[in-house]
XYZ file of C-alpha atoms in Angstrom:
498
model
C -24.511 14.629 105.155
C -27.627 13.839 106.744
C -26.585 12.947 110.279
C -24.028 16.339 109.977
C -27.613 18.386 108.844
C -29.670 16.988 112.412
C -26.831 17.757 114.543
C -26.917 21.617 113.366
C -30.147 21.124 113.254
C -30.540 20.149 117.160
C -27.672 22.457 118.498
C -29.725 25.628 116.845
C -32.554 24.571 118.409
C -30.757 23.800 121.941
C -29.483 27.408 121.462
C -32.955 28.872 120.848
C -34.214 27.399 123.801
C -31.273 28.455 125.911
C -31.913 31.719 124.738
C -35.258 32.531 125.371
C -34.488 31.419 128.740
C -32.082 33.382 129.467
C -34.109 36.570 128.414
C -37.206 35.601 130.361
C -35.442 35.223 133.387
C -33.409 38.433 132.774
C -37.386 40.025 131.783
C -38.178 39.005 135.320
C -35.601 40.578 137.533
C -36.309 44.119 135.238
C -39.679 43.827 136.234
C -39.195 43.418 139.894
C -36.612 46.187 140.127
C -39.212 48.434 137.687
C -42.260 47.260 140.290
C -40.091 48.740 143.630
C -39.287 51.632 142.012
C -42.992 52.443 140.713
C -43.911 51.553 144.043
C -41.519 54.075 145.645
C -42.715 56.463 143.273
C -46.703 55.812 144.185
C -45.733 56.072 148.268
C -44.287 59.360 147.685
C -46.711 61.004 145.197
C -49.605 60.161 147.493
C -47.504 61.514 150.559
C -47.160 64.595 148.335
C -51.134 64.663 147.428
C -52.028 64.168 150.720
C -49.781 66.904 152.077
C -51.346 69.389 149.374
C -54.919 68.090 149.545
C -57.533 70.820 150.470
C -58.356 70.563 154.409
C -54.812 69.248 155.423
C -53.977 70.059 159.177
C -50.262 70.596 158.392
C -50.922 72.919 155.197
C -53.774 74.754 157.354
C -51.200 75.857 160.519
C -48.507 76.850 157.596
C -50.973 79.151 155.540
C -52.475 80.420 159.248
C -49.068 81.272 160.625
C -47.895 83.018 157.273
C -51.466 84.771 157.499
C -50.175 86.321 161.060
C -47.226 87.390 160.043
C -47.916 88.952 157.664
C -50.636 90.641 159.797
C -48.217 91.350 162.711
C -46.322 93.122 159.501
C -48.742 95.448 158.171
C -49.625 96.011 161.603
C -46.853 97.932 162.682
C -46.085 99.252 159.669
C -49.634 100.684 159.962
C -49.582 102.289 163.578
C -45.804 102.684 162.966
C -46.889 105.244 159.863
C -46.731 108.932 160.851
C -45.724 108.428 164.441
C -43.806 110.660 166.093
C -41.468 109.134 169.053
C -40.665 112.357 170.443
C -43.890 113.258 171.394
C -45.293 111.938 174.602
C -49.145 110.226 174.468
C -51.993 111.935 174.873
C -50.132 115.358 174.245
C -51.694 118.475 175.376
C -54.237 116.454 177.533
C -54.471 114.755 180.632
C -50.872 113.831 182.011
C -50.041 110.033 180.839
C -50.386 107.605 184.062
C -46.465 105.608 184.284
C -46.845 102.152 186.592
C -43.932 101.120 187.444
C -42.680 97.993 189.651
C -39.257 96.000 190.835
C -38.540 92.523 191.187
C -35.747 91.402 193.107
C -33.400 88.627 191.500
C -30.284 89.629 193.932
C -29.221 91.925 196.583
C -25.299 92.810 197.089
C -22.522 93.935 197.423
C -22.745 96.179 200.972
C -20.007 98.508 201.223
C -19.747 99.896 204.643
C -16.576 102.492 203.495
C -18.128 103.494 200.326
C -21.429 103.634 202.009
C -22.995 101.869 199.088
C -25.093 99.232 198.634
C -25.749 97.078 195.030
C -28.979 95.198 193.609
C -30.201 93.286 190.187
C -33.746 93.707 188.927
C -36.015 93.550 186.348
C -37.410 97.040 186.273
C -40.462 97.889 184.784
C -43.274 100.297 183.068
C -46.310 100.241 182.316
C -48.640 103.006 180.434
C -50.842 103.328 177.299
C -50.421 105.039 173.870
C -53.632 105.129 172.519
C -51.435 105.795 168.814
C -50.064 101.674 169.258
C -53.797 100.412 169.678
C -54.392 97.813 166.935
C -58.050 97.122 167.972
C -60.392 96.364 165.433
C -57.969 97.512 162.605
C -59.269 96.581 159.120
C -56.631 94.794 158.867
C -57.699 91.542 160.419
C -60.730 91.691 157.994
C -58.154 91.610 155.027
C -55.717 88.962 156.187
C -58.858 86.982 157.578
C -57.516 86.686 161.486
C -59.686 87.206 164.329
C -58.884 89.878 167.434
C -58.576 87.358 169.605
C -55.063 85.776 167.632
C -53.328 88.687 167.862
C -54.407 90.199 171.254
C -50.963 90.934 172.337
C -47.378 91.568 170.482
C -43.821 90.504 171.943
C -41.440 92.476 169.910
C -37.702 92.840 169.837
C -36.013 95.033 171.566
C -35.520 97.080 168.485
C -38.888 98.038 168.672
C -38.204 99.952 171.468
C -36.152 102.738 169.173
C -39.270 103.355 166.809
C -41.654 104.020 170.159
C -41.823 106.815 173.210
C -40.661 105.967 176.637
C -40.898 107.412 179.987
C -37.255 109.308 180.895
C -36.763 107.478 184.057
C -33.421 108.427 186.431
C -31.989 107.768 189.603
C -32.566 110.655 191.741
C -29.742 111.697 194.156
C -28.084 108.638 195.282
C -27.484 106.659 191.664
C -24.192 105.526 191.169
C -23.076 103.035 188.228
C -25.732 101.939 187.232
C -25.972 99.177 183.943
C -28.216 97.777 181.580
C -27.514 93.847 181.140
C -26.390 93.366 177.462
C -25.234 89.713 177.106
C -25.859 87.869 174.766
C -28.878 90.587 173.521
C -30.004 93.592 175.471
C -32.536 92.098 178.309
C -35.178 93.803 177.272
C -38.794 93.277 177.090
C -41.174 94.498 175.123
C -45.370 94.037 174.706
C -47.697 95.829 172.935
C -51.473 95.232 173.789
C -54.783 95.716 170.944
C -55.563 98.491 173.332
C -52.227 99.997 173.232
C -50.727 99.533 176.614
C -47.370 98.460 176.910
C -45.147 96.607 179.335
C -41.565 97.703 179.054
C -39.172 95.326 181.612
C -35.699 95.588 181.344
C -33.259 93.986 183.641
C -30.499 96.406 185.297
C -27.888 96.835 187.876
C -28.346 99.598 190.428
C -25.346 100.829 192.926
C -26.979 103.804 195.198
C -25.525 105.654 198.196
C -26.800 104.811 201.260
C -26.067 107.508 204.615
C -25.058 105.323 206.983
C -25.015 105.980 211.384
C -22.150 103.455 212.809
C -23.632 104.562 216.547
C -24.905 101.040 216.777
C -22.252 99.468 214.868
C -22.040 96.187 214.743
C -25.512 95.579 215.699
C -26.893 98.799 213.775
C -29.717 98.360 211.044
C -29.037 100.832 207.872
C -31.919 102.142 206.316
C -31.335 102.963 202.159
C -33.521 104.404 199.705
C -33.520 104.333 196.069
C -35.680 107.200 194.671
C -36.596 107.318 191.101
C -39.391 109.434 188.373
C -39.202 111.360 185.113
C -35.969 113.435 184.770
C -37.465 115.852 182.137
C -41.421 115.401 182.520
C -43.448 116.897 185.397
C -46.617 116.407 187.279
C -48.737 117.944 184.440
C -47.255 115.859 181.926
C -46.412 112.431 183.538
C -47.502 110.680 186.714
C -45.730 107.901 188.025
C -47.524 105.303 190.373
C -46.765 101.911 191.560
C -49.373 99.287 189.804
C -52.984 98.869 190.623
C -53.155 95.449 189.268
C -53.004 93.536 192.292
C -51.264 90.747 190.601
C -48.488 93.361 190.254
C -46.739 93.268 193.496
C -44.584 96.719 193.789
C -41.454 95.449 194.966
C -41.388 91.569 194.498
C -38.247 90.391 196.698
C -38.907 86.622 196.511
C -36.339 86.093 194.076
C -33.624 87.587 195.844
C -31.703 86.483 198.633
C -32.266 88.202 201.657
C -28.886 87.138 203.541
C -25.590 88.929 202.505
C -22.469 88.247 203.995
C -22.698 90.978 206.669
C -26.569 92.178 206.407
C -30.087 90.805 206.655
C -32.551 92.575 204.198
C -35.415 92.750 206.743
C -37.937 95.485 205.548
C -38.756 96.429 201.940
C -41.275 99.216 201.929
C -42.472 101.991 198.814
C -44.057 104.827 198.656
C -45.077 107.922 196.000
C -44.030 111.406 197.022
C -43.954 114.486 195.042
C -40.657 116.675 194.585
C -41.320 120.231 194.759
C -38.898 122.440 193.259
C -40.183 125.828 193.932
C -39.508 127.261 190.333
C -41.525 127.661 187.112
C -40.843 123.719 186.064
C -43.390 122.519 188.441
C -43.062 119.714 190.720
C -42.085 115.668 190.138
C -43.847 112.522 190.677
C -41.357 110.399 192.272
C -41.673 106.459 193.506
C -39.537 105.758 196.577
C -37.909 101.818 197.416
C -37.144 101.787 201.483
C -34.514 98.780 202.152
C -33.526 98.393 205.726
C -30.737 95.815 205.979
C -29.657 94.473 209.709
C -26.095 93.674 210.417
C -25.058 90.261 211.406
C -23.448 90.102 214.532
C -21.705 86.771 214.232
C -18.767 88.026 213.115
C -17.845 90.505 215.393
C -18.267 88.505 218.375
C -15.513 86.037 217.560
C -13.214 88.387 215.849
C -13.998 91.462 218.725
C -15.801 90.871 221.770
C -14.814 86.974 222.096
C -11.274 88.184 222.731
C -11.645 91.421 224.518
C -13.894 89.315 227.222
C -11.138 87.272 227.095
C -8.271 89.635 227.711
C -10.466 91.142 230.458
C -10.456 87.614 232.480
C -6.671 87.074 232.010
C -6.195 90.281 233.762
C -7.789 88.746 236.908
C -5.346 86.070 237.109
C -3.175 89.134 238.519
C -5.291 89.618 242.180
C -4.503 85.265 242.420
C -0.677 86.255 241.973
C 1.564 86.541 245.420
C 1.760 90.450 245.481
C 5.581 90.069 246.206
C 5.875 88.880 242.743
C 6.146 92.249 241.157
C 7.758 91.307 237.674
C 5.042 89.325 237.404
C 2.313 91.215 238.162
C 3.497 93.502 236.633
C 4.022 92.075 233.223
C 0.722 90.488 233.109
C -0.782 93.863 233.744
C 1.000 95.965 230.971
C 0.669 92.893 228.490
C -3.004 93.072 229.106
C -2.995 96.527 228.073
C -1.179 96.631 225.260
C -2.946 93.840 223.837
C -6.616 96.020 224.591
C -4.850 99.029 222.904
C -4.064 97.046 219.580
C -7.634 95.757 219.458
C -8.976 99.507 220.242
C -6.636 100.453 216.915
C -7.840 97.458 214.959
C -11.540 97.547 215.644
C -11.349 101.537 214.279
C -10.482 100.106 211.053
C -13.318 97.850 210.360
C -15.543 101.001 209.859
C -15.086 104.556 208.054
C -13.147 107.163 209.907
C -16.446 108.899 211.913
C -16.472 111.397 214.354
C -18.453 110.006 217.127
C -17.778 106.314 218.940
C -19.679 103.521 218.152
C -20.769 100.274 219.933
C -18.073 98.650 219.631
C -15.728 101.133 220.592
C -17.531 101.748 224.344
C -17.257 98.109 224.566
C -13.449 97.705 223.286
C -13.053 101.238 226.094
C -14.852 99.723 228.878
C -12.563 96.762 228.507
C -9.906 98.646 228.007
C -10.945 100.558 231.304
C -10.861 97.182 233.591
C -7.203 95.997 232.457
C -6.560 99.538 233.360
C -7.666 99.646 236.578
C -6.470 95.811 237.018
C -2.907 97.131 236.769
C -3.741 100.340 238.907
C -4.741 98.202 241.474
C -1.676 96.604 242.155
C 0.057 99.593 242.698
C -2.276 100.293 245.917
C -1.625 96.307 246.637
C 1.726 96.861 246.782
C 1.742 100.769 248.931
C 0.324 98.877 251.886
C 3.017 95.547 251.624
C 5.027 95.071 254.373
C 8.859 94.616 254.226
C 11.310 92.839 256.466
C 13.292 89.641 256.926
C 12.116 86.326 256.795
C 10.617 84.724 259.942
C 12.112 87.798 262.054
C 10.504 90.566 264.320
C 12.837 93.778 263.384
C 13.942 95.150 266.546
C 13.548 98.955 267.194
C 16.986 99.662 266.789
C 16.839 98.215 263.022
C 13.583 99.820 262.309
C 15.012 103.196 263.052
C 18.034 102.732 261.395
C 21.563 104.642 261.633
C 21.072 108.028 263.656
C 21.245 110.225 260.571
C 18.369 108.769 259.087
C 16.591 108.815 262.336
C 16.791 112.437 262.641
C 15.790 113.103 258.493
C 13.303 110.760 259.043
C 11.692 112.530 262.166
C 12.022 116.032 260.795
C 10.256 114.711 257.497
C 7.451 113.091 259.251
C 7.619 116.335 261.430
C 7.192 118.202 258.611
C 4.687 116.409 256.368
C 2.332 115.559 259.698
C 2.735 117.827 261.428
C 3.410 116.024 264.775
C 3.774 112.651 266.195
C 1.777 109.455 264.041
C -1.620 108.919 265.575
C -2.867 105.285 266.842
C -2.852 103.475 263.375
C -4.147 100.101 264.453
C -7.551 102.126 265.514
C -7.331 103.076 261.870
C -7.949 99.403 260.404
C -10.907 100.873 258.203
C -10.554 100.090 254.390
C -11.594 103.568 253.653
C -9.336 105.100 255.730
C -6.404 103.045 253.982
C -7.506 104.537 250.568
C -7.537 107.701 252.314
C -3.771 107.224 253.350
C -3.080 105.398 249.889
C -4.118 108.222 248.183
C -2.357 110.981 250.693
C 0.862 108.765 250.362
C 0.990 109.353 254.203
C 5.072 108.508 255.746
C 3.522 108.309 259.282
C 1.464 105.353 257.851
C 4.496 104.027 255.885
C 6.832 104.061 259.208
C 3.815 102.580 260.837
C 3.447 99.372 259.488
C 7.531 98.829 259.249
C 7.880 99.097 262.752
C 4.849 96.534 263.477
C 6.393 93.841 260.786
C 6.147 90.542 261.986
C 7.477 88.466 258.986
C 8.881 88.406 255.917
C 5.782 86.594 254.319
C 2.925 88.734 253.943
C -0.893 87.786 254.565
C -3.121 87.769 251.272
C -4.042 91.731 250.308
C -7.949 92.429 251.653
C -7.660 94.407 248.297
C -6.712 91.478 245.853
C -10.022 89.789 247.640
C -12.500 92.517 247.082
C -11.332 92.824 243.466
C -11.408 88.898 243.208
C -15.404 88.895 243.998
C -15.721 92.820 242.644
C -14.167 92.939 239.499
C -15.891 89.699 237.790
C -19.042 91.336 239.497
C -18.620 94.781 237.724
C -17.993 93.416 234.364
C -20.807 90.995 234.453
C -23.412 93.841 235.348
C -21.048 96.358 232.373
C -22.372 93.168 230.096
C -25.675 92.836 231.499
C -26.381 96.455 230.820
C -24.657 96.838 227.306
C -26.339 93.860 225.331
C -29.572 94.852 226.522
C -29.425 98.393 225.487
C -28.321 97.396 222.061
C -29.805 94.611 221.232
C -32.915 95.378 222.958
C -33.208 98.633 220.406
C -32.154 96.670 217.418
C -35.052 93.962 218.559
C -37.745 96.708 218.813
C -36.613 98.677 215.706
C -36.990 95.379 213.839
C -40.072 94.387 215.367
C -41.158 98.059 214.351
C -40.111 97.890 210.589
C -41.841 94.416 210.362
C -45.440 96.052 211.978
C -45.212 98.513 208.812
């Protein structure tokens, strides 16, 4: 009984022990998880204390930007209150000064048919409304913002349908025109303390352009874009190009001068004033000057390259034995044809105009030499003889059977009047034209009866239009590029002295 009471004895105590063990250790790991978590807790609640302690840089911005905006806010609602859009600034006074300026971001398309030409821009205004100004407002005084935070507004586009702006149109030549509307209306809007504004809005413009194809293809077209107040006139609103020299009046950097057929070369403006002789008054206008120069490449491999080209294969004609007939022959009406489709084709490059161009004297004048190259064997081939090879024709053949004889002497009777005179005194080459021309049978019957051979010498006319033909169109050449390109060199050199 006493050895069974100390065993229960020690095993109760062996579980006390065991047990208080166990719950220490299991005290331990709760107090390391409880320490993290406190210590999570500490990190972030002196994060947040330091965020919302007085003098913090991060809470200072915040409270300062929400102190502009709300501002900008009563701002506009302020000059916004009991203004009237419809009425232009400065009403009943002095008329309101309108800047206005272009800059360039692209130039094309050039339509010679539609005699149109196409640009992008960012077009611009500037003026004031003095009923916008926002300088020293008692407003900044409430919200606690200086002037010089809020010296300047950039406002949505939507702004623009709450204010006045200047009626501007495309006078005359305007054709399908565009304001850019992807993704948002490009539009730009700034209002100044002092109440000027800056109004920029980018835009397609397509304008007529009178066009004068007597230089064509090496003209320069000169095209004007003319623009002002459609409903306002000089007593109400002025328009002007800026005074601010940083403003440049038509700023063409950003656009590419080259186009696939032109050169922009000259971009000029001026101011005039449009007087239309009625009770209205007159119009301030602003006037853009582009002159654009043609490039010539083109034409001269698609045109002239193959015109010279025809004109040279014609020659090969006064190297040909003039006996050869069909083949003379052929060559000379291929020629021709071939200069007659390029004078039909070269027509249709260019609207249907009255008057001829510079290309079309050139395609004529070419057309005129494969002429004449083909004319000229027909006098080449008056004044070849004809007999039988290597043989002297007796006088007997030459005369022929009696019956002709006697037709052929009452002809030449008849025509020359008398017997033919001493030809081989006659040797002269104008005298031969003069014959030629005459179509003289006394000359005809003249050289058949002095035939020697069948084989004829080479034609003293084939070797003056060897050396003079080449000679003729070289000088034709000389003379044509320097006319034309010499006056599209000086009007260029002219535009860029302005």
């Amino acid at each position: 009984m006493g050895l069974r009471g100390s065993t229960a004895t020690w095993v109760l105590l062996f579980l006390a022990i065991s047990g208080v063990s166990c719950g220490k250790r299991r005290r331990d790991n709760l107090s390391l998880r409880d320490l993290m978590a406190e210590g999570v807790a500490k990190t972030e609640e002196r994060i947040r204390s330091r965020r919302s302690a007085p003098g913090s840089s991060e809470d200072e911005d915040s409270e300062e930007s929400k102190r502009r905006v709300r501002l900008v806010s009563a701002l506009l609602e302020s000059i916004l209150d009991d203004y009237d859009m419809f009425i232009r600034p400065d009403f009943a006074g002095p008329p309101l000064q309108v800047e206005s300026n272009m800059v360039l971001t692209s130039m094309g398309p050039f339509s010679d048919f539609e005699a149109e030409f196409t640009f992008q821009c960012f077009f611009r205004h500037f003026w004031r409304d003095k009923r916008l100004a926002f300088a020293n407002h008692s407003l900044f005084r409430e919200h606690g913002v200086s002037e010089e935070e809020v010296d300047e507004l950039i406002l949505n586009s939507i702004m623009l349908d709450k204010v006045w702006k200047p009626d501007t149109f495309f006078r005359g030549n305007g054709m399908n025109s565009h304001i850019h509307d992807i993704t948002r209306p490009n539009q730009l809007f700034r209002l100044k303390s002092n109440g000027q504004i800056t109004f920029s809005t980018r835009i397609t413009i397509s304008a007529k352009c009178p066009m004068d194809f007597s230089s064509y293809p090496m003209d320069s077209q000169e095209c004007i874009v003319e623009y002002g107040s459609f409903g306002y006139s000089v007593s109400d609103v002025v328009y002007s190009w800026p005074t601010n020299p940083k403003e440049t009046a038509v700023d063409k950097t950003g656009a590419n001068p080259r186009l696939a057929q032109f050169t922009l070369v000259h971009c000029s403006n001026f101011t005039r004033l449009l007087q239309t002789n009625s009770s209205e008054g007159d119009y301030s206008m602003l006037v853009v000057r582009f002159v654009f120069m043609r490039n010539i490449g083109y034409f001269v491999m698609q045109t002239y390259m193959p015109c010279m080209m025809i004109v040279v294969l014609s020659w090969v004609a006064f190297w040909i034995n003039r006996e050869a007939a069909p083949a003379r022959i052929s060559l000379g009406i291929t020629t021709v044809l071939t200069m007659t489709t390029f004078a039909i084709s070269s027509r249709q490059q260019i609207p249907k105009v009255s008057y001829p161009s510079a290309m079309d004297w050139f395609v004529f004048a070419c057309y005129l030499f494969v002429f004449l190259a083909l004319v000229e064997y027909a006098a080449v081939n008056y004044f070849t003889k004809r007999g039988e090879a290597g043989k002297k024709p007796t006088k007997k053949a030459a005369e022929g059977p009696p019956s002709a004889k006697k037709s052929r002497e009452a002809e030449e009777d008849e025509v020359d009047g008398g017997p033919p005179p001493p030809f081989k005194d006659m040797n002269a080459l104008w005298v031969r034209l003069v014959v030629c021309v005459s179509g003289s049978i006394s000359y005809r019957k003249y050289k058949i009866d002095n035939i020697t051979t069948q084989y004829n010498s080479v034609s003293q006319i084939d070797v003056i239009c060897r050396a003079g033909f080449p000679l003729a169109f070289v000088m034709f050449n000389a003379i044509y590029w320097s006319v034309y390109l010499g006056a599209t060199g000086v009007a260029g050199d002219l535009e860029q002295m302005e």
